[in-house]
Amino acid sequence: MRGPHTTRREMLKASGVGMTAGLATTAGCLGDDESVAVASMQWSEARLMGYLGYEMLQENTDYTIEDEIGLGGSAQVFEAVRNREVDLYHLYTGGAWATIPPQRDELIGDPQELYERARDDMEEEHGLVYLEPASFNNTYAIGANPAWTDETGIETLSGLAEHVNAGNTDMDVVLGPEFQERSDGWPGLVDHYNFEEAAEDIEIQTVEADLTYQILGEEEADLGMVFSTNPNIQQFNLDVLEDDEDFFLPYNPAPLVNEETIEEFEIEEPLNEVSRSLTSEEEVIELNVRIDIEEEDAQEVAREYLEENGLI
Amino acid sequence: MASYIEFTFDHSNELVELLIEHIELVLQTLVFALPLGILLGVFIAYYQPAAVTVLWGAGVAMTIPSLALFGLLIPILGIGNPPVIVALVLYAQLPIIRNTYIGLTSVDQSIIEAGRGVGMTKWQRLYKLQIPIALPVMIAGIRNAIVILIGVATVGAYVGAGGLGFYIFTGIYQANVEMVVVTTIVVSLLALVFDYGFKSIEQILQLRNGEEIPLTWGAKLLTRALP
């Protein structure tokens, strides 16, 4: 009795070893696919999001995680993920919806609905998996120099519309070139808040998007395009007009991953956990201030955040 | 190819408008850059100890990234054309100063001695002998500066200055290849036209100095037009 039993166990054991060896060989054959390459766009908050994902996977999985953070512009990183040169990066829902083919014009104010529709687009058009988004929102906003808001008392975009429609078109506005043309930018804004006609008399200057904060801070312009979690808003003490009629698309970052990567590696849950923890804009602004203004290393800031939140 | 031609026709009005703004920006810059550069060049040709410092300063000015320079100038000059003109004047200095200096200092000493011999004052020697002899070298520097200016002026769009940069910079953001390519070609053509124009002016000045040179087509036209 004992003989055959041992033999069977040994056989099972042997086949088990064999299977494992076989799997290892297959995995080995895929070369680079043994590791997960985390990428990001080049600006600070995008790099921060990249390192949050990178550090999280590094600590919570046994895979080799590659650092491809700061890879390039939005279009380049997207292409890299699509072609599986890298495995994932954080893409903002508003950007996914409005700037990546099929480039939708429709404005969706509800973050959840926007995410779901962008997710379906990514899946159907590109075969990519869009994981859970963080709920903090880094969207476009209209910033104002405090001297101007003190003088006019305007705090909201509908207040601005009223002010402009009453004939007060004597103000200087600085916008980035993209924002000036896009339907989810200035042309859509004046249309949504109904001051299209009066807006034609407003002086608009096109400048580099990163310079608007300094220009507003130096009171060289009254209003300008800003990104809501940019640390320069705090640095230059700018006011931000409230988007009280929900015109701007929500921009929630979410990991965009290649489908094959999701099938091969169990990385979904750790990445979603990071997204779930990022709920407060104030907190993200603080992290951005540390990176951009206090010049701390993005990777260090990401690690500390994850440690403080008990994620690693 | 068809899409480039289509873009050019569809946007010809805006392109011409931006081209005119661009030319204005460059001409406004030259109004300051030429006298400043030539004066500094003449100054260091006469006062050699300052030469190294001035050329070093002009060289450093040329290496400051334009976006950084605009950042520094916004608090003083605001946005629009003024900070861009200041930045462009700085960028144009090195070729103008250096060529003026080299042109003047490499004039044969015996000619200057001869001028002294016939009783010319220092200024007469400069004006009647040295500058005419140094002219081709000086103008080569100016032409060099203008080509740089026309290119760098496109960066002015970053701080709201006018000119063709607006289309290059909008085109990059919108990933509009036609917009970037067509506008870049217009900028390059503008640089060639300015370069050719200054070559013609140089020839006219050489003619007036009594030199005999084969004339370009542009210079021939100019000699007919001028009294």
XYZ file of C-alpha atoms in Angstrom:
539
model
C 0.000 0.000 0.000
C 2.700 2.265 1.016
C 4.662 1.796 -2.181
C 2.049 2.986 -4.699
C 0.936 5.777 -2.393
C 4.437 7.171 -2.192
C 4.796 6.799 -5.881
C 1.605 8.724 -6.529
C 2.622 11.496 -4.164
C 6.015 11.597 -5.670
C 4.470 11.658 -9.078
C 2.201 14.529 -8.123
C 5.074 16.353 -6.554
C 7.216 15.762 -9.594
C 4.525 16.967 -11.964
C 3.967 19.964 -9.721
C 7.619 20.866 -9.939
C 7.444 20.261 -13.636
C 4.468 22.567 -14.041
C 6.081 25.282 -12.011
C 9.265 24.914 -14.032
C 7.200 25.051 -17.210
C 5.438 28.246 -16.102
C 8.718 29.820 -15.122
C 10.131 29.010 -18.536
C 7.108 30.502 -20.279
C 7.358 33.642 -18.183
C 11.083 33.745 -18.895
C 10.385 33.616 -22.611
C 8.329 36.778 -22.432
C 11.464 38.685 -21.495
C 10.499 42.193 -20.426
C 7.011 41.050 -19.557
C 8.325 39.628 -16.319
C 8.307 43.088 -14.838
C 5.781 45.899 -14.565
C 6.948 49.238 -15.966
C 5.251 52.220 -14.317
C 5.319 55.397 -16.422
C 4.031 58.938 -16.033
C 3.867 62.279 -17.793
C 6.602 64.781 -16.969
C 4.990 67.427 -14.759
C 5.207 67.191 -10.982
C 1.783 65.936 -9.995
C 1.887 63.330 -12.763
C 5.274 62.186 -11.454
C 3.882 62.050 -7.933
C 1.011 59.843 -9.104
C 3.532 57.654 -10.932
C 5.658 57.179 -7.812
C 2.613 56.455 -5.652
C 1.830 53.566 -7.993
C 5.454 52.515 -8.278
C 6.159 52.433 -4.535
C 2.841 50.753 -3.786
C 3.533 47.908 -6.227
C 7.138 47.656 -5.119
C 6.085 47.097 -1.489
C 2.913 45.074 -1.969
C 3.795 42.663 -4.771
C 6.706 40.355 -5.584
C 7.063 41.545 -9.155
C 9.984 43.506 -10.491
C 8.742 47.069 -10.909
C 10.486 49.310 -13.412
C 10.694 53.074 -13.052
C 9.688 54.817 -16.282
C 8.367 57.907 -14.527
C 8.580 61.223 -16.385
C 8.514 59.435 -19.730
C 7.057 62.179 -21.903
C 4.013 64.159 -22.931
C 0.483 62.828 -22.659
C 0.333 61.520 -26.224
C 3.696 59.745 -26.005
C 3.008 57.983 -22.708
C -0.410 56.939 -23.927
C 1.108 55.391 -27.044
C 3.755 53.646 -24.952
C 1.075 51.994 -22.784
C -1.005 51.093 -25.802
C 1.966 49.372 -27.433
C 2.985 47.820 -24.132
C 6.398 49.408 -24.086
C 5.374 50.336 -20.548
C 2.510 48.875 -18.535
C 0.650 51.728 -16.921
C 0.388 55.438 -16.174
C -2.066 57.768 -14.485
C -4.319 59.520 -16.941
C -6.848 62.164 -15.859
C -10.462 61.383 -16.698
C -11.176 64.768 -18.334
C -8.059 64.413 -20.470
C -8.944 60.843 -21.391
C -12.374 62.012 -22.485
C -11.503 65.211 -24.347
C -7.989 64.744 -25.716
C -7.479 61.068 -26.515
C -9.197 59.694 -29.617
C -12.123 59.636 -30.183
C -11.813 63.093 -28.471
C -15.338 63.672 -27.219
C -16.826 67.188 -27.213
C -19.689 66.389 -24.865
C -19.351 67.980 -21.410
C -20.031 65.646 -18.514
C -20.039 67.238 -15.071
C -20.590 64.121 -13.007
C -17.188 62.560 -12.166
C -18.496 59.003 -11.920
C -20.368 59.156 -15.214
C -17.364 60.749 -16.930
C -15.082 58.027 -15.570
C -17.372 55.228 -16.665
C -17.762 56.563 -20.170
C -14.027 57.253 -20.522
C -13.360 53.725 -19.216
C -15.686 52.220 -21.830
C -13.964 54.267 -24.555
C -10.546 53.080 -23.449
C -11.660 49.481 -23.467
C -13.515 49.558 -26.781
C -11.189 51.820 -28.754
C -7.806 50.853 -27.394
C -8.145 47.611 -25.417
C -6.911 49.323 -22.256
C -8.149 48.918 -18.700
C -8.924 52.096 -16.797
C -8.706 51.339 -13.072
C -10.445 53.249 -10.267
C -9.970 57.015 -10.256
C -8.893 59.100 -7.274
C -11.642 61.462 -6.214
C -9.481 64.591 -5.989
C -9.973 66.841 -8.970
C -7.190 68.707 -10.771
C -9.249 70.563 -13.315
C -8.970 73.818 -15.174
C -10.011 76.855 -13.196
C -10.049 80.595 -13.594
C -7.558 82.208 -11.230
C -7.658 85.875 -10.295
C -5.217 88.304 -8.804
C -6.490 89.215 -5.319
C -6.412 92.946 -6.063
C -8.969 92.382 -8.796
C -11.262 90.222 -6.652
C -11.031 92.768 -3.807
C -12.056 95.527 -6.148
C -14.903 93.692 -7.869
C -16.004 91.350 -5.083
C -16.410 88.549 -7.607
C -15.978 85.005 -6.294
C -17.741 82.809 -8.828
C -17.808 82.330 -12.576
C -21.495 83.246 -12.719
C -20.554 86.439 -10.867
C -17.931 87.056 -13.523
C -20.526 86.514 -16.269
C -22.880 89.003 -14.638
C -20.065 91.535 -14.235
C -19.015 91.196 -17.867
C -22.580 91.289 -19.179
C -23.077 94.565 -17.285
C -20.473 96.049 -19.613
C -17.316 95.625 -17.532
C -15.109 94.181 -20.224
C -12.049 96.204 -19.263
C -9.905 93.410 -17.889
C -6.836 91.472 -18.940
C -7.076 87.717 -19.304
C -4.148 85.347 -19.873
C -4.819 81.886 -21.288
C -2.747 79.003 -22.570
C -3.124 78.363 -26.309
C -4.873 75.045 -25.878
C -7.406 76.349 -23.374
C -8.186 79.258 -25.658
C -9.367 76.963 -28.430
C -10.852 73.928 -26.719
C -14.581 73.456 -26.306
C -13.919 72.529 -22.667
C -11.864 75.725 -22.329
C -12.615 79.430 -22.763
C -15.008 79.257 -25.766
C -17.134 76.688 -23.943
C -16.898 78.641 -20.688
C -18.261 81.908 -22.089
C -20.996 79.944 -23.829
C -21.952 77.955 -20.717
C -22.110 81.050 -18.504
C -23.839 83.104 -21.207
C -21.438 85.963 -21.746
C -20.304 85.022 -25.223
C -21.132 88.341 -26.818
C -19.713 90.595 -24.124
C -16.611 88.366 -23.942
C -15.608 89.466 -27.425
C -14.561 92.829 -25.962
C -12.305 91.274 -23.317
C -8.598 91.528 -23.990
C -7.112 88.029 -24.078
C -3.417 87.314 -24.270
C -2.003 83.906 -25.024
C 0.908 82.875 -22.853
C 2.692 79.729 -21.777
C 0.364 77.831 -19.438
C 2.998 77.673 -16.662
C 3.492 81.446 -16.651
C -0.107 82.451 -15.877
C 0.442 82.124 -12.109
C 3.365 84.515 -12.072
C 1.601 86.946 -14.413
C -1.468 87.021 -12.149
C 0.713 87.239 -9.051
C 2.550 90.249 -10.461
C -0.837 91.828 -11.269
C 0.044 91.978 -14.942
C -3.341 90.422 -15.675
C -6.639 90.186 -13.796
C -7.768 86.679 -14.682
C -6.062 83.638 -16.066
C -6.248 79.942 -16.662
C -4.885 77.788 -13.817
C -4.936 74.149 -12.789
C -6.770 73.724 -9.523
C -4.139 71.716 -7.628
C -1.134 73.675 -8.922
C 1.024 74.770 -5.968
C 1.705 78.124 -7.626
C -1.837 79.199 -6.730
C -0.705 79.147 -3.127
C 2.772 80.451 -3.920
C 1.405 83.586 -5.608
C -1.620 83.925 -3.281
C -4.108 83.738 -6.114
C -7.865 83.562 -5.775
C -9.757 80.937 -7.745
C -13.255 81.694 -9.040
C -15.733 79.008 -8.124
C -17.168 77.040 -11.045
C -20.666 77.335 -9.558
C -22.504 76.021 -12.615
C -20.183 73.009 -13.071
C -18.763 73.805 -16.461
C -15.278 72.326 -16.207
C -14.876 68.606 -16.758
C -13.714 66.655 -13.714
C -10.050 65.620 -13.953
C -9.547 62.634 -11.645
C -6.353 60.636 -12.140
C -6.761 56.899 -12.688
C -4.242 54.226 -13.695
C -4.511 53.212 -17.334
C -3.155 49.707 -17.828
C -2.595 47.415 -20.741
C -5.091 44.530 -20.773
C -2.400 41.838 -21.015
C -0.636 43.302 -17.991
C -3.822 43.030 -15.933
C -4.228 39.411 -16.979
C -0.659 38.496 -16.065
C -0.074 40.489 -12.905
C -2.198 41.087 -9.846
C -1.679 44.805 -9.595
C -5.247 46.055 -9.752
C -6.022 46.072 -6.049
C -2.907 47.907 -4.792
C -3.362 50.606 -7.454
C -7.036 51.016 -6.626
C -6.144 51.363 -2.947
C -3.922 54.333 -3.759
C -6.730 55.942 -5.763
C -9.204 55.441 -2.918
C -6.905 57.190 -0.466
C -6.530 60.322 -2.586
C -9.676 62.242 -1.828
C -8.654 65.704 -0.767
C -7.469 68.447 -3.116
C -5.900 70.322 -0.194
C -3.782 67.308 0.640
C -2.623 66.915 -2.963
C -1.825 70.635 -3.188
C 0.314 70.201 -0.059
C 2.191 67.328 -1.686
C 2.650 69.414 -4.849
C 3.952 72.331 -2.780
C 6.562 70.017 -1.261
C 7.709 68.873 -4.703
C 7.483 72.093 -6.700
C 8.144 74.824 -4.165
C 10.172 73.097 -1.479
C 11.954 71.012 -4.129
C 11.612 67.702 -2.338
C 12.057 64.541 -4.366
C 8.750 63.274 -5.815
C 9.610 59.668 -4.986
C 10.377 60.533 -1.340
C 7.150 62.493 -1.020
C 5.208 59.565 -2.495
C 6.827 57.081 -0.088
C 6.115 59.234 2.933
C 2.514 59.676 1.880
C 2.014 55.926 1.523
C 3.667 55.273 4.888
C 1.589 57.892 6.671
C -1.579 56.430 5.206
C -0.652 52.908 6.194
C -0.520 51.678 2.615
C 3.041 50.391 2.792
C 1.164 67.976 -49.231
C -2.348 69.015 -50.181
C -3.189 69.568 -46.515
C -0.275 72.030 -46.178
C -1.420 74.042 -49.177
C -4.984 73.961 -47.912
C -3.874 75.188 -44.503
C -1.870 78.015 -46.063
C -4.831 79.222 -48.115
C -7.350 78.835 -45.311
C -5.185 80.795 -42.901
C -3.495 83.233 -45.272
C -5.054 86.284 -43.598
C -3.923 85.297 -40.123
C -0.492 84.276 -41.418
C -0.006 87.677 -43.056
C -1.177 89.419 -39.884
C 1.225 87.404 -37.745
C 4.013 87.944 -40.270
C 3.546 91.717 -40.049
C 3.568 91.540 -36.242
C 6.716 89.456 -36.425
C 8.461 91.976 -38.689
C 7.398 94.801 -36.382
C 8.794 92.968 -33.389
C 12.141 92.403 -35.136
C 12.347 95.999 -36.414
C 11.527 97.398 -32.967
C 14.290 95.226 -31.560
C 16.782 96.394 -34.194
C 16.090 100.049 -33.345
C 17.660 99.349 -29.938
C 19.965 96.441 -30.703
C 21.913 97.990 -33.611
C 23.013 101.295 -32.019
C 23.745 99.572 -28.709
C 25.775 96.764 -30.252
C 27.702 99.013 -32.640
C 28.475 101.582 -29.914
C 29.692 98.850 -27.580
C 31.768 97.341 -30.383
C 33.383 100.706 -31.206
C 33.911 101.393 -27.502
C 35.811 98.166 -26.862
C 37.819 98.589 -30.068
C 39.132 101.849 -28.596
C 39.229 100.787 -24.979
C 40.625 97.271 -25.213
C 40.670 96.457 -21.459
C 36.848 96.384 -21.516
C 36.714 94.026 -24.492
C 36.888 90.756 -22.590
C 34.216 91.796 -20.060
C 31.786 93.154 -22.650
C 32.100 90.132 -24.952
C 31.789 87.814 -21.979
C 28.625 89.609 -20.841
C 27.110 89.426 -24.329
C 27.980 85.739 -24.479
C 26.326 85.047 -21.143
C 23.201 86.985 -22.201
C 22.918 84.696 -25.187
C 22.942 81.562 -23.057
C 20.065 82.515 -20.723
C 17.038 80.397 -21.679
C 14.334 82.670 -23.040
C 11.616 81.356 -20.741
C 13.806 82.058 -17.702
C 14.553 85.541 -18.999
C 10.861 86.262 -19.504
C 10.196 85.085 -15.958
C 12.738 87.615 -14.713
C 11.391 90.413 -16.910
C 7.653 90.006 -16.221
C 7.783 91.814 -12.839
C 9.584 94.763 -14.472
C 8.086 94.992 -17.940
C 4.879 92.980 -17.745
C 3.789 90.840 -20.659
C 3.411 91.449 -24.378
C 6.084 93.009 -26.597
C 8.273 94.941 -24.078
C 9.900 91.989 -22.263
C 10.384 90.224 -25.567
C 12.107 93.232 -27.138
C 14.485 93.472 -24.162
C 15.244 89.757 -24.376
C 15.821 89.951 -28.128
C 18.086 93.013 -27.792
C 20.207 91.009 -25.355
C 20.321 87.960 -27.614
C 21.396 90.056 -30.619
C 24.344 91.723 -28.893
C 27.069 89.110 -29.200
C 27.300 88.877 -33.016
C 26.968 92.641 -33.482
C 29.510 93.634 -30.822
C 31.988 90.909 -31.714
C 31.986 91.580 -35.458
C 32.181 95.344 -34.984
C 35.125 94.865 -32.639
C 36.916 92.389 -34.899
C 36.217 94.461 -38.016
C 37.588 97.658 -36.498
C 40.628 96.135 -34.821
C 41.752 94.227 -37.877
C 42.024 97.330 -40.074
C 45.607 97.618 -41.315
C 47.579 99.940 -38.983
C 49.390 101.576 -41.923
C 46.092 102.924 -43.250
C 45.307 104.498 -39.892
C 48.825 105.922 -39.765
C 48.304 107.383 -43.224
C 45.073 108.991 -42.036
C 46.914 110.467 -39.083
C 49.586 111.684 -41.509
C 47.125 113.689 -43.579
C 45.811 115.326 -40.391
C 42.594 113.358 -39.750
C 41.171 113.484 -36.227
C 40.398 110.304 -34.331
C 36.708 110.514 -35.301
C 37.489 111.215 -38.945
C 39.753 108.182 -39.028
C 37.003 106.067 -37.510
C 34.283 107.406 -39.733
C 36.164 107.719 -43.026
C 38.642 104.860 -42.820
C 37.984 102.205 -40.221
C 34.211 101.812 -40.471
C 34.125 101.639 -44.287
C 36.899 99.040 -44.271
C 35.293 97.045 -41.445
C 31.825 97.293 -42.974
C 31.550 93.810 -44.539
C 32.553 92.174 -41.266
C 30.206 94.390 -39.235
C 27.280 93.716 -41.540
C 28.001 89.998 -41.464
C 27.513 90.219 -37.679
C 24.304 92.180 -38.054
C 22.963 89.666 -40.566
C 23.846 86.898 -38.193
C 22.008 88.699 -35.378
C 18.903 89.230 -37.500
C 18.607 85.580 -38.433
C 18.864 84.701 -34.725
C 16.288 87.356 -33.836
C 13.726 86.187 -36.340
C 13.979 82.674 -34.959
C 14.038 83.561 -31.269
C 11.183 86.071 -31.652
C 8.842 83.071 -32.019
C 9.400 82.321 -28.321
C 7.822 85.706 -27.559
C 4.455 83.993 -27.913
C 5.092 82.492 -24.469
C 4.491 85.882 -22.885
C 1.798 87.173 -25.203
C 3.946 89.024 -27.752
C 2.697 89.124 -31.328
C 4.189 87.305 -34.274
C 4.426 83.935 -35.957
C 5.360 82.223 -32.680
C 1.661 82.218 -31.794
C 0.933 79.704 -34.543
C 3.976 77.554 -33.787
C 3.125 77.370 -30.127
C -0.620 76.842 -30.704
C 0.204 74.231 -33.334
C 2.393 72.315 -30.902
C -0.327 72.276 -28.231
C -2.978 71.220 -30.706
C -0.684 68.686 -32.383
C -1.546 70.508 -35.622
C 1.340 69.510 -37.886
C 0.279 71.736 -40.792
C 0.172 74.772 -38.534
C 3.680 74.152 -37.176
C 5.284 73.268 -40.502
C 3.755 76.063 -42.596
C 4.531 78.685 -39.954
C 8.100 77.452 -39.578
C 8.571 77.739 -43.336
C 7.255 81.309 -43.218
C 9.709 82.142 -40.400
C 12.600 80.658 -42.386
C 11.626 82.556 -45.525
C 11.422 85.765 -43.517
C 14.943 85.165 -42.203
C 16.227 84.566 -45.738
C 14.548 87.722 -47.034
C 15.999 89.846 -44.229
C 19.434 88.313 -44.749
C 19.302 89.013 -48.457
C 18.025 92.537 -47.852
C 20.920 93.330 -45.549
C 23.383 91.858 -48.013
C 21.987 94.266 -50.597
C 22.291 97.195 -48.183
C 25.875 96.166 -47.510
C 26.608 96.249 -51.236
C 25.047 99.698 -51.628
C 27.251 100.989 -48.821
C 30.308 99.374 -50.423
C 29.418 101.022 -53.741
C 29.181 104.386 -52.036
C 32.644 103.761 -50.653
C 33.777 103.482 -54.236
C 34.373 99.734 -54.216
C 33.711 97.769 -57.354
C 31.839 94.561 -56.623
C 29.495 92.263 -58.503
C 25.999 93.301 -57.424
C 23.149 91.047 -56.313
C 19.828 91.439 -57.980
C 18.470 93.110 -54.855
C 21.304 95.603 -54.725
C 20.760 96.525 -58.389
C 17.104 97.173 -57.673
C 18.026 99.277 -54.658
C 20.557 101.382 -56.593
C 17.847 102.249 -59.096
C 15.362 103.077 -56.389
C 17.758 105.202 -54.347
C 18.771 108.683 -55.483
